[in-house]
mmCIF file of C-alpha atoms in Angstrom:
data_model
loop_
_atom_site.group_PDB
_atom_site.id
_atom_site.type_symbol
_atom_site.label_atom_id
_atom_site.label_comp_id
_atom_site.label_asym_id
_atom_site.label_seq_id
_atom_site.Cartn_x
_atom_site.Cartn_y
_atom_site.Cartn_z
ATOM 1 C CA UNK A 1 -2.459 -1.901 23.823
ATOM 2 C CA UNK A 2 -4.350 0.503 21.615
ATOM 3 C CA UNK A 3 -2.275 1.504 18.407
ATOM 4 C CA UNK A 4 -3.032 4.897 16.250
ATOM 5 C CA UNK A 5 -0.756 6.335 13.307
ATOM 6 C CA UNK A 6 0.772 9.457 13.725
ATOM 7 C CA UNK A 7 2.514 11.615 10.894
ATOM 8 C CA UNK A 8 6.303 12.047 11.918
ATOM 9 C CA UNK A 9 6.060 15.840 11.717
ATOM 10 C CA UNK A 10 3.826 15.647 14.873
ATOM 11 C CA UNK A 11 6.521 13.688 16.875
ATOM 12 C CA UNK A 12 9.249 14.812 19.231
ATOM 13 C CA UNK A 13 11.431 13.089 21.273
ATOM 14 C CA UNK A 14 9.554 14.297 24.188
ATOM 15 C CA UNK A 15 5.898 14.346 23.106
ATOM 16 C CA UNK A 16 3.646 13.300 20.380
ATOM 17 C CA UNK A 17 0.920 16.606 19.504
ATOM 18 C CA UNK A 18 -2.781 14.971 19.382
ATOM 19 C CA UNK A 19 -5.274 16.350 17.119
ATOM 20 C CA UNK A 20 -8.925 16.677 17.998
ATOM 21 C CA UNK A 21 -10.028 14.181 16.388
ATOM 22 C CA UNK A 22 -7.267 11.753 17.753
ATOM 23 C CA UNK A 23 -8.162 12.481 20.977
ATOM 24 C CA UNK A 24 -12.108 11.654 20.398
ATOM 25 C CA UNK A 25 -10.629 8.431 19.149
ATOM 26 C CA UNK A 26 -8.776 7.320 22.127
ATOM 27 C CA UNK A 27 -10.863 8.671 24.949
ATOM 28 C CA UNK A 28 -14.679 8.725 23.476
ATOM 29 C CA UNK A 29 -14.251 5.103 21.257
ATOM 30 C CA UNK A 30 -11.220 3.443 22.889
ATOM 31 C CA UNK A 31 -12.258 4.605 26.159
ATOM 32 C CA UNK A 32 -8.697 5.107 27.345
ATOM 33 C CA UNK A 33 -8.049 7.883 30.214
ATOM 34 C CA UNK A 34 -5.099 9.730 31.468
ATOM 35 C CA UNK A 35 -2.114 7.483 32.154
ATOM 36 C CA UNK A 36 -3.013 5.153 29.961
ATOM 37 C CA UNK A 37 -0.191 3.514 27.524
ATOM 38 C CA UNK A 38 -0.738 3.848 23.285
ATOM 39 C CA UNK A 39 1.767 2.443 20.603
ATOM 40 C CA UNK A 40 2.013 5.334 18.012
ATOM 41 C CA UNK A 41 3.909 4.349 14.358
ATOM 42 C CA UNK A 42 5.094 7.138 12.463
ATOM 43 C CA UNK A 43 4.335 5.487 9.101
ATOM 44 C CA UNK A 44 8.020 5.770 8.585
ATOM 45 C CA UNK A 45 9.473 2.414 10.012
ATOM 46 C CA UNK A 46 9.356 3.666 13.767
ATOM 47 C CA UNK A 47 7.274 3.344 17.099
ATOM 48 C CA UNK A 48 6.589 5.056 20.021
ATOM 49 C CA UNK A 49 5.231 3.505 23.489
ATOM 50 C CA UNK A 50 3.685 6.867 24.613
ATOM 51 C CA UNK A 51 1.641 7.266 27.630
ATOM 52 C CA UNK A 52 -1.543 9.613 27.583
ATOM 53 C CA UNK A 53 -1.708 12.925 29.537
ATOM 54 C CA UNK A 54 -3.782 16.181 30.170
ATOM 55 C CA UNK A 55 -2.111 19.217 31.383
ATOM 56 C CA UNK A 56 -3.715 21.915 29.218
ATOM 57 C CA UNK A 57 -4.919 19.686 26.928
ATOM 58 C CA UNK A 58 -4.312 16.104 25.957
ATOM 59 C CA UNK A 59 -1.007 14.959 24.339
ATOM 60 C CA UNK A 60 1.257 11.709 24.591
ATOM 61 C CA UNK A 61 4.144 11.485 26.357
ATOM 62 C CA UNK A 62 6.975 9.374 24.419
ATOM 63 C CA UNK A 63 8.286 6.736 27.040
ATOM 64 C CA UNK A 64 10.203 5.135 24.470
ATOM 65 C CA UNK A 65 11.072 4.817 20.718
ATOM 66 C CA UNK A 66 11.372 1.557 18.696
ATOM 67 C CA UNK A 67 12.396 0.652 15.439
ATOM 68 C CA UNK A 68 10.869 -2.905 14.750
ATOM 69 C CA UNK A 69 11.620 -5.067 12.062
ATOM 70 C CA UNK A 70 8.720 -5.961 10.817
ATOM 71 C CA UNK A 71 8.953 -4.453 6.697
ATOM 72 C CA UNK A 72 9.870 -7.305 4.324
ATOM 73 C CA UNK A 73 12.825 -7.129 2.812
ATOM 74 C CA UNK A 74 10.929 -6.766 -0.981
ATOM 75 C CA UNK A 75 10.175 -3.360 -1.899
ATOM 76 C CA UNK A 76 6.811 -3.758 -3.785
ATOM 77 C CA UNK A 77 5.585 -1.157 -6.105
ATOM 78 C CA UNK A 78 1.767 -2.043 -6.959
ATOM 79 C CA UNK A 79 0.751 -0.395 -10.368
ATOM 80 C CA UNK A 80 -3.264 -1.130 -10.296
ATOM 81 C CA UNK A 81 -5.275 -0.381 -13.345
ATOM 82 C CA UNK A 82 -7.669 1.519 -11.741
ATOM 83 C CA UNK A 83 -10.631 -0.789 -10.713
ATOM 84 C CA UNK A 84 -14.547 0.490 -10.456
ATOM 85 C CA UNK A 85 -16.237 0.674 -7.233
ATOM 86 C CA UNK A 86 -15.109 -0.316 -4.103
ATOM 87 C CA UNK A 87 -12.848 -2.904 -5.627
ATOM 88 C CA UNK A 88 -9.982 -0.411 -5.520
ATOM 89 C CA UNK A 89 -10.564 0.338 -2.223
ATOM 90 C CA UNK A 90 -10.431 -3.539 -1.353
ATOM 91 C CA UNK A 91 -6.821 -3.841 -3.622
ATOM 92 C CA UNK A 92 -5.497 -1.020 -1.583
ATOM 93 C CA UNK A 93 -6.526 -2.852 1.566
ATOM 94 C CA UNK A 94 -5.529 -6.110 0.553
ATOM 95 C CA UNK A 95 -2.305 -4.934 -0.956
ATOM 96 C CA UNK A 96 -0.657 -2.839 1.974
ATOM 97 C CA UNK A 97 -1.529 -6.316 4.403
ATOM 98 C CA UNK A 98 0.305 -7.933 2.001
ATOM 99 C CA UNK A 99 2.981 -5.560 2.546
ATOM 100 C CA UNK A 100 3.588 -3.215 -0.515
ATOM 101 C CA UNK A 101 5.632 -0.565 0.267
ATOM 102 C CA UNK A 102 4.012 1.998 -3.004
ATOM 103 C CA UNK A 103 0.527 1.728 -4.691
ATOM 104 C CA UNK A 104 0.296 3.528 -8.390
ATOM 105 C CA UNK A 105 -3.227 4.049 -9.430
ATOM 106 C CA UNK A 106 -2.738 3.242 -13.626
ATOM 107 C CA UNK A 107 -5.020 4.515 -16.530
ATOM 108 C CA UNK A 108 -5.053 2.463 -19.094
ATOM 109 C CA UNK A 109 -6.962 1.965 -22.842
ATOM 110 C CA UNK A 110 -9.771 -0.140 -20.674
ATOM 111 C CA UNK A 111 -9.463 1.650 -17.621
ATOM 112 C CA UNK A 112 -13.595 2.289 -17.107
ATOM 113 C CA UNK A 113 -14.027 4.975 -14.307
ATOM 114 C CA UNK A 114 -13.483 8.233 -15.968
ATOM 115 C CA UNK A 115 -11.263 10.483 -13.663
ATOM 116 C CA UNK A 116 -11.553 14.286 -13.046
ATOM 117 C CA UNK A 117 -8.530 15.994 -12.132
ATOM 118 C CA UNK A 118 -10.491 17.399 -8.492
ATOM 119 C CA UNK A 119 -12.511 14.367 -7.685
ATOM 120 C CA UNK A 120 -9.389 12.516 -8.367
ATOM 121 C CA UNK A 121 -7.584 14.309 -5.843
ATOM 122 C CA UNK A 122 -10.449 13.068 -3.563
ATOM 123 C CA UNK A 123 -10.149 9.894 -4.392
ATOM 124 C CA UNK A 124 -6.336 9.355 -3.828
ATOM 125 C CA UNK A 125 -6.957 11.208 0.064
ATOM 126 C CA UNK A 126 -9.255 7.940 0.658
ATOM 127 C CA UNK A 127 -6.907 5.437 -0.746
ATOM 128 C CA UNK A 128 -4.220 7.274 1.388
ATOM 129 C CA UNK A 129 -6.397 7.027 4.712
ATOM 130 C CA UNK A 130 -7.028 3.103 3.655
ATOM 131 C CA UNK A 131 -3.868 2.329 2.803
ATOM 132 C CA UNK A 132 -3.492 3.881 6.803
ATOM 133 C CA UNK A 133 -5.799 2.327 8.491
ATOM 134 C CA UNK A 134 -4.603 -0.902 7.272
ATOM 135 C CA UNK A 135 -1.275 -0.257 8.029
ATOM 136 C CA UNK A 136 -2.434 -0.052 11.594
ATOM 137 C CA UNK A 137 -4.340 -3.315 11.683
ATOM 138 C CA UNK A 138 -1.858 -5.355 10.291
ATOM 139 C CA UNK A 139 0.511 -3.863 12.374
ATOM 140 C CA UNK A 140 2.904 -2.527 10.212
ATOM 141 C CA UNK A 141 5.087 0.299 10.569
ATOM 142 C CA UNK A 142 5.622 2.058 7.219
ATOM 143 C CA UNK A 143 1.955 3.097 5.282
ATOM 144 C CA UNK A 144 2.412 2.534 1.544
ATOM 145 C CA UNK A 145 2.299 5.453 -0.423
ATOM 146 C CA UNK A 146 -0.547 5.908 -2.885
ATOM 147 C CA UNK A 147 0.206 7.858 -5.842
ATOM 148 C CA UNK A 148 -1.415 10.039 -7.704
ATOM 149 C CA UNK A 149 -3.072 8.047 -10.918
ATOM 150 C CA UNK A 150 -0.791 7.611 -13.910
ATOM 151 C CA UNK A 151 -0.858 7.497 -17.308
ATOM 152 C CA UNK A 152 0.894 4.298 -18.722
ATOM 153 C CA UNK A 153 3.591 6.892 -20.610
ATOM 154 C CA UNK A 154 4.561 8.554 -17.128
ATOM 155 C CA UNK A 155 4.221 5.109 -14.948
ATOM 156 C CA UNK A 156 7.148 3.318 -17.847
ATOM 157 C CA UNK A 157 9.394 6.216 -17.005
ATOM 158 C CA UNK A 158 9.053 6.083 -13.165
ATOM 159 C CA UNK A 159 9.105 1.542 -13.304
ATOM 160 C CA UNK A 160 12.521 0.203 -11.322
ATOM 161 C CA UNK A 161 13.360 -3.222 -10.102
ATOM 162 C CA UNK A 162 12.106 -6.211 -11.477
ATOM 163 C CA UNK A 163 9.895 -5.699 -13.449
ATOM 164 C CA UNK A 164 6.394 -7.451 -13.938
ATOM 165 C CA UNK A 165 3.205 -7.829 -16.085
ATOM 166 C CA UNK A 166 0.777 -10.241 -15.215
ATOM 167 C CA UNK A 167 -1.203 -10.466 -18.376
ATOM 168 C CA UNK A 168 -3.924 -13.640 -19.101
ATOM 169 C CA UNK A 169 -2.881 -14.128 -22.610
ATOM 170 C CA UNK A 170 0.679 -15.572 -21.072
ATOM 171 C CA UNK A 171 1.283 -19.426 -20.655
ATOM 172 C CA UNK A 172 4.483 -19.208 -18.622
ATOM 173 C CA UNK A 173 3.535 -18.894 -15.270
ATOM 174 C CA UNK A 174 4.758 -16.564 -12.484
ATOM 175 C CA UNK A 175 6.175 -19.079 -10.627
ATOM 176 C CA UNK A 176 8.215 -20.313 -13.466
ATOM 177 C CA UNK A 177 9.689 -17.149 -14.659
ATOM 178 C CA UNK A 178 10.768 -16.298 -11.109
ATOM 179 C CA UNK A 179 12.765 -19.625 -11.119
ATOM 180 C CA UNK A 180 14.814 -18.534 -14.123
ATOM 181 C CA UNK A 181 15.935 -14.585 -13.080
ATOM 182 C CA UNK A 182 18.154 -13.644 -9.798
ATOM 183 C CA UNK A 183 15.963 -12.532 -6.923
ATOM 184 C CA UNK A 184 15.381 -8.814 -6.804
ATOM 185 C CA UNK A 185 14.619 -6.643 -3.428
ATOM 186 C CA UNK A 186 12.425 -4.589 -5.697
ATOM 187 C CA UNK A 187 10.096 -5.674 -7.552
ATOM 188 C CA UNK A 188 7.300 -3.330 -9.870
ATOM 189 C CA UNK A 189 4.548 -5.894 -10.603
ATOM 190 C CA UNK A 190 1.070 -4.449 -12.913
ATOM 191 C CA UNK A 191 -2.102 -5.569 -13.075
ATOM 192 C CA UNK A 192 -4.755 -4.881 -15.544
ATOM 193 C CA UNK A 193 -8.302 -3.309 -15.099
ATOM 194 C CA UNK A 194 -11.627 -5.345 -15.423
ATOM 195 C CA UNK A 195 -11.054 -5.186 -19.238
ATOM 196 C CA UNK A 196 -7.373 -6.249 -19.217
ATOM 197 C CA UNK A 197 -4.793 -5.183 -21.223
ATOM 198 C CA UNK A 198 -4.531 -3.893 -24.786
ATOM 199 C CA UNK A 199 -1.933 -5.922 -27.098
ATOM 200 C CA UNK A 200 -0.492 -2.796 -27.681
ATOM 201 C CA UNK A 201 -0.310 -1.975 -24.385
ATOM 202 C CA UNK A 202 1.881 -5.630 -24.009
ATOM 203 C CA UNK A 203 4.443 -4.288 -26.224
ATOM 204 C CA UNK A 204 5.134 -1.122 -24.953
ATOM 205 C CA UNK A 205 5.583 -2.536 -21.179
ATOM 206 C CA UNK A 206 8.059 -5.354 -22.818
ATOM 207 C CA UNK A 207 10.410 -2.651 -24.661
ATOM 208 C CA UNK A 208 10.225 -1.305 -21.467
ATOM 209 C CA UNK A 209 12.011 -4.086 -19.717
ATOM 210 C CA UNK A 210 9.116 -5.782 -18.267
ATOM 211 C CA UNK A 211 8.620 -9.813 -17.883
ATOM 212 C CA UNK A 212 4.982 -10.927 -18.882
ATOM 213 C CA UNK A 213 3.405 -13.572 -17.024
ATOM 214 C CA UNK A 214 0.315 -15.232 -16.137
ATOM 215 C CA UNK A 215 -1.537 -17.245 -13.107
ATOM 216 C CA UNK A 216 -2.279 -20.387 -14.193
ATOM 217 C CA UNK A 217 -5.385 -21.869 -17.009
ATOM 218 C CA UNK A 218 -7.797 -20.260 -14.935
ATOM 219 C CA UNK A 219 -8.913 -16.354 -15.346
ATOM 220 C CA UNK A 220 -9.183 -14.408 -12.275
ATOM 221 C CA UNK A 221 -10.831 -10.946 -11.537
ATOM 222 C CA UNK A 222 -8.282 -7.980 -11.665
ATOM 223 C CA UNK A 223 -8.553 -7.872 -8.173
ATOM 224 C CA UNK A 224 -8.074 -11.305 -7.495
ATOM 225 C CA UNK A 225 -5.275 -11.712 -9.610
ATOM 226 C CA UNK A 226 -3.332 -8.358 -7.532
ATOM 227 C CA UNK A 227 -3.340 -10.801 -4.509
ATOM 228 C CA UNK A 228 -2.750 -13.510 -5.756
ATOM 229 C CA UNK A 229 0.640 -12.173 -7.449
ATOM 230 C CA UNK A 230 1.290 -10.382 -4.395
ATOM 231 C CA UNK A 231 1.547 -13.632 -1.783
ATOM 232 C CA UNK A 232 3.522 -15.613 -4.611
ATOM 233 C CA UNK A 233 6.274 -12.605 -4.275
ATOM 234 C CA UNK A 234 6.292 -12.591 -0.439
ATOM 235 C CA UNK A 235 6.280 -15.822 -0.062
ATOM 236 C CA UNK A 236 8.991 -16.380 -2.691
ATOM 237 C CA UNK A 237 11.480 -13.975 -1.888
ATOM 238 C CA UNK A 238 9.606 -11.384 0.852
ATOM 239 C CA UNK A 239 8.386 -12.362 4.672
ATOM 240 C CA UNK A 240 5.125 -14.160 3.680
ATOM 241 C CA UNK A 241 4.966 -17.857 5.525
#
């Protein structure tokens, strides 16, 4: 059954408002006609089995409402150096499959890509729409919430849960420092940019309250190291095999 995302706004018990461009979707590339069925998720945690109709213009009819459980039970908040290229489009991805529930775009002393406050703004609309689309693929029911970018003085005030800081420079793994703390159903983990982190950055995330761990003798990529982090959390104490 075809599956779209919806914003909740744009939902009633009743019916579910299509915009133009929705429609185009389902009729001109899905090839779906009137009476045909669509799961809509509201981003939220909630579906919709909604049948397709045209009586002055083409809208969904809600047939029923769902809430599946399909979240894990970890709250992850991702806070990504930002990454140059398309490799923070490909974390972002990546990330909300692996089930994040909040991605923080982080500027840091070796952060490369220089951001401007309007192209920035750009920027974070994408994210938002990949974050989306992913959301949809992987069938999931809540879209993770990409924030605007942070400096590291703003992100330490906003950090809850456990919190983490994968950082190369660490022996202990992250698999042994998770054996020695209580689990947590949130969970803050950070990841450097291509350049890492500074050692004065370190020091400022541990008076924080942050943990400091690495991934084993070998270095990986920034990106690399995001997903990697990521399945050893779900599988330790989210949904993940």
């Amino acid at each position: 059954m075809a599956r779209i995302y919806i914003p909740k706004e744009r939902i009633t018990p009743e019916e579910i408002a299509l915009k133009p461009r929705e429609i185009r979707y389902l009729i001109k590339v899905l090839r779906l006609g009137e009476g045909d069925e669509v799961t809509v998720f509201d981003g939220e945690g909630r579906e919709y089995r909604a049948r397709l109709l045209e009586e002055g213009g083409f809208y969904l009819q809600v047939e029923e409402e769902m809430e599946p459980q399909r979240e894990s039970p970890l709250s992850i908040t991702l806070a990504q150096g930002v990454l140059k290229g398309e490799k923070m489009k490909w974390v972002i991805q990546k990330a909300t499959e692996l089930g994040v529930r909040r991605i923080v775009p982080l500027f840091l002393a070796r952060s490369v890509p220089v951001w401007e406050e309007e192209r920035g703004k750009e920027k974070i609309s994408k994210w938002q729409l990949i974050a989306q689309e992913a959301a949809k693929q992987s069938n999931r029911t809540v879209v993770p919430e990409v924030t605007g970018a942070m400096s590291l003085e703003k992100f330490l005030t906003e950090a809850q849960g456990l919190k983490i800081l994968l950082w190369e420079e660490e022996r202990r793994g992250l698999r042994e420092l998770l054996k020695d703390i209580s689990p947590s159903p949130e969970v803050t983990l950070v990841i450097g940019p291509e350049g890492g982190f500074t050692e004065e950055e370190v020091i400022l995330f541990q008076q924080e309250g942050f943990l400091v761990a690495g991934l084993g003798k070998r270095i990986l990529r920034a990106e690399t190291a995001a997903l990697a982090a990521l399945a050893i959390l779900q599988h330790l104490y989210g949904d993940l095999g």
